[in-house]
Coordinates of C-alpha atoms and ligand atoms in Angstrom, one line a residue:
M362 CA 0.0 0.0 0.0
K363 CA 1.2 3.5 -0.8
I364 CA 2.4 5.4 2.2
P365 CA -0.2 8.1 3.3
E366 CA 1.2 11.6 2.8
K367 CA 1.2 12.5 6.5
L368 CA 3.2 9.4 7.4
L369 CA 5.6 9.8 4.5
D370 CA 6.4 13.3 5.6
S371 CA 7.2 12.0 9.1
L372 CA 9.2 9.1 7.9
N373 CA 11.3 11.5 5.7
R374 CA 11.8 13.8 8.8
Q375 CA 13.0 10.7 10.6
V376 CA 15.5 9.8 7.9
T377 CA 16.9 13.4 8.2
A378 CA 16.9 13.1 12.1
E379 CA 18.9 9.8 11.9
H380 CA 21.5 11.6 9.7
H381 CA 21.6 14.4 12.3
A382 CA 22.1 11.9 15.1
A383 CA 25.0 10.4 13.1
L384 CA 26.6 13.9 13.0
I385 CA 26.1 14.4 16.7
Y386 CA 27.8 11.0 17.5
T387 CA 30.6 11.9 15.0
Q388 CA 31.2 15.2 16.9
L389 CA 31.2 13.4 20.2
S390 CA 33.7 10.9 18.8
Y391 CA 36.0 13.7 17.7
D392 CA 35.7 15.5 21.1
L393 CA 36.4 12.3 23.1
H394 CA 39.4 11.6 20.8
H395 CA 40.6 15.2 21.5
L396 CA 40.2 14.4 25.3
S397 CA 42.4 11.3 24.8
F398 CA 39.6 8.7 25.4
G399 CA 40.2 6.6 22.3
G400 CA 38.0 3.8 23.2
M401 CA 35.0 6.0 23.9
S402 CA 35.7 7.9 20.7
T403 CA 35.6 4.5 18.8
W404 CA 32.3 3.7 20.6
M405 CA 30.8 7.0 19.4
A406 CA 32.0 6.5 15.9
A407 CA 30.4 3.1 15.8
Q408 CA 27.2 4.7 17.1
A409 CA 27.4 7.2 14.2
D410 CA 27.6 4.3 11.8
E411 CA 24.5 2.7 13.4
E412 CA 22.5 6.0 13.0
R413 CA 23.3 5.9 9.2
V414 CA 22.0 2.3 9.2
H415 CA 18.8 3.5 10.9
A416 CA 18.4 6.1 8.2
G417 CA 18.8 3.4 5.6
K418 CA 16.2 1.2 7.2
I419 CA 13.6 3.9 6.9
S420 CA 14.6 5.1 3.4
D421 CA 14.5 1.4 2.2
H422 CA 11.0 1.1 3.5
I423 CA 9.9 4.4 1.8
L424 CA 11.5 3.3 -1.5
A425 CA 10.1 -0.3 -1.3
R426 CA 6.6 1.3 -1.1
G427 CA 7.1 3.5 -4.1
G428 CA 7.7 6.7 -2.1
R429 CA 10.3 9.4 -2.6
V430 CA 13.0 10.0 0.0
Q431 CA 13.3 13.7 0.6
L432 CA 16.2 14.7 2.8
G433 CA 15.7 17.9 4.9
T434 CA 18.3 20.2 6.3
V435 CA 20.7 18.5 8.6
E436 CA 21.7 21.0 11.3
S437 CA 25.3 21.3 12.6
P438 CA 25.7 19.4 15.9
G439 CA 26.6 22.7 17.5
L440 CA 27.8 21.0 20.7
S441 CA 31.0 20.9 22.8
V442 CA 31.7 18.6 25.6
S443 CA 34.5 18.6 28.2
S444 CA 34.4 15.2 29.8
P445 CA 33.1 11.6 29.1
L446 CA 30.2 12.2 31.4
D447 CA 29.2 15.3 29.5
A448 CA 29.5 13.4 26.2
F449 CA 27.3 10.4 27.3
S450 CA 24.8 12.7 29.0
Y451 CA 24.4 14.7 25.8
A452 CA 24.0 11.4 23.9
L453 CA 21.3 10.2 26.3
E454 CA 19.4 13.5 26.1
H455 CA 19.5 13.3 22.3
E456 CA 18.3 9.6 22.3
R457 CA 15.4 10.7 24.5
K458 CA 14.4 13.2 21.9
V459 CA 14.7 10.6 19.1
S460 CA 12.5 8.2 21.2
E461 CA 9.8 10.8 21.3
M462 CA 10.0 11.2 17.5
I463 CA 9.6 7.5 17.1
R464 CA 6.6 7.5 19.4
D465 CA 5.1 10.3 17.2
L466 CA 5.7 8.1 14.1
A467 CA 3.8 5.3 15.9
R468 CA 0.9 7.6 16.7
I469 CA 0.7 8.9 13.1
A470 CA 0.9 5.4 11.6
E471 CA -2.0 4.4 13.9
E472 CA -4.0 7.5 13.0
V473 CA -3.7 6.9 9.2
Q474 CA -4.2 3.1 9.7
D475 CA -0.9 2.2 8.0
F476 CA -0.3 -1.4 9.1
D477 CA 2.5 -2.0 6.6
S478 CA 4.9 0.3 8.6
R479 CA 4.1 -1.4 11.9
T480 CA 7.0 -3.9 11.9
L481 CA 9.5 -1.1 11.0
I482 CA 8.2 1.3 13.7
N483 CA 8.1 -1.5 16.4
W484 CA 11.7 -2.3 15.5
F485 CA 12.6 1.4 16.2
L486 CA 10.6 1.5 19.4
N487 CA 12.6 -1.5 20.7
E488 CA 15.9 -0.1 19.4
Q489 CA 15.3 3.2 21.3
I490 CA 14.7 1.2 24.6
E491 CA 18.1 -0.5 24.0
E492 CA 19.9 2.6 23.0
E493 CA 18.7 4.6 26.1
D494 CA 19.5 1.6 28.3
S495 CA 23.0 1.2 27.0
V496 CA 23.9 4.9 27.3
S497 CA 22.3 5.1 30.8
G498 CA 24.4 2.1 31.9
I499 CA 27.6 3.9 30.7
I500 CA 26.6 7.1 32.5
D501 CA 26.0 5.1 35.8
Q502 CA 29.5 3.7 35.5
L503 CA 31.0 7.1 34.7
K504 CA 29.3 8.6 37.8
L505 CA 30.6 5.7 39.9
V506 CA 34.3 6.3 38.9
G507 CA 34.0 10.1 39.0
E508 CA 37.4 11.7 38.5
D509 CA 39.3 8.5 39.1
G510 CA 41.7 8.2 36.2
S511 CA 42.3 4.4 36.3
G512 CA 38.5 3.8 36.5
L513 CA 37.9 6.1 33.5
L514 CA 40.7 4.3 31.5
R515 CA 39.1 0.9 32.3
I516 CA 35.7 2.1 31.0
D517 CA 37.5 3.6 27.9
A518 CA 39.3 0.3 27.2
R519 CA 36.1 -1.7 27.6
L520 CA 34.0 0.6 25.3
G521 CA 36.7 0.6 22.7
A522 CA 36.8 -3.2 22.6
E523 CA 33.0 -3.5 22.3
R524 CA 32.6 -1.7 19.0
T525 CA 34.3 -1.5 15.6
P526 CA 33.3 1.5 13.5
A527 CA 33.4 1.4 9.7
T528 CA 35.0 4.8 9.8
P529 CA 37.6 4.9 12.6
T530 CA 38.6 8.2 14.0
Q531 CA 42.0 7.0 15.4
Ligands
FEO690 FE1 18.7 6.1 15.6 FE2 20.3 6.4 18.3 O1 18.7 6.2 17.4

């Protein structure tokens, strides 16, 4: 079934938002590298890649249903962080905004009775729960170690070992 116009507009907005999220994670990756936390920088770079995969999932859905993907303006990240806690707190705050956008998508799909997008939107609802949970877990650990250098370096090493970005910043 053709995607109803109102939902198509929102899906296109979400494609743009996922590219915006990729830029935010890329900036966070650069800033953490600058602060000498190479592992956390790698983690953020991998997250940026994941956001581009998210954009692709939605654009594939639009195209498969004969719709046109229309990218909007992707704003500059316009952020600056001075510590790992700052960086991950910023990421969590942004993920919460994205979660709200996905809930809006779910509301609109229901309003226009578009059942064909249900699987896609449910995937994103679950993904947002996981993303918020994983960033919150890292924030808890960062708060636990505080200013302790060896604790921060242990978290840095663990996060760096967890992910492999397609576009490394090191
Ligand atoms: Fe595409 Fe981090 O949500």
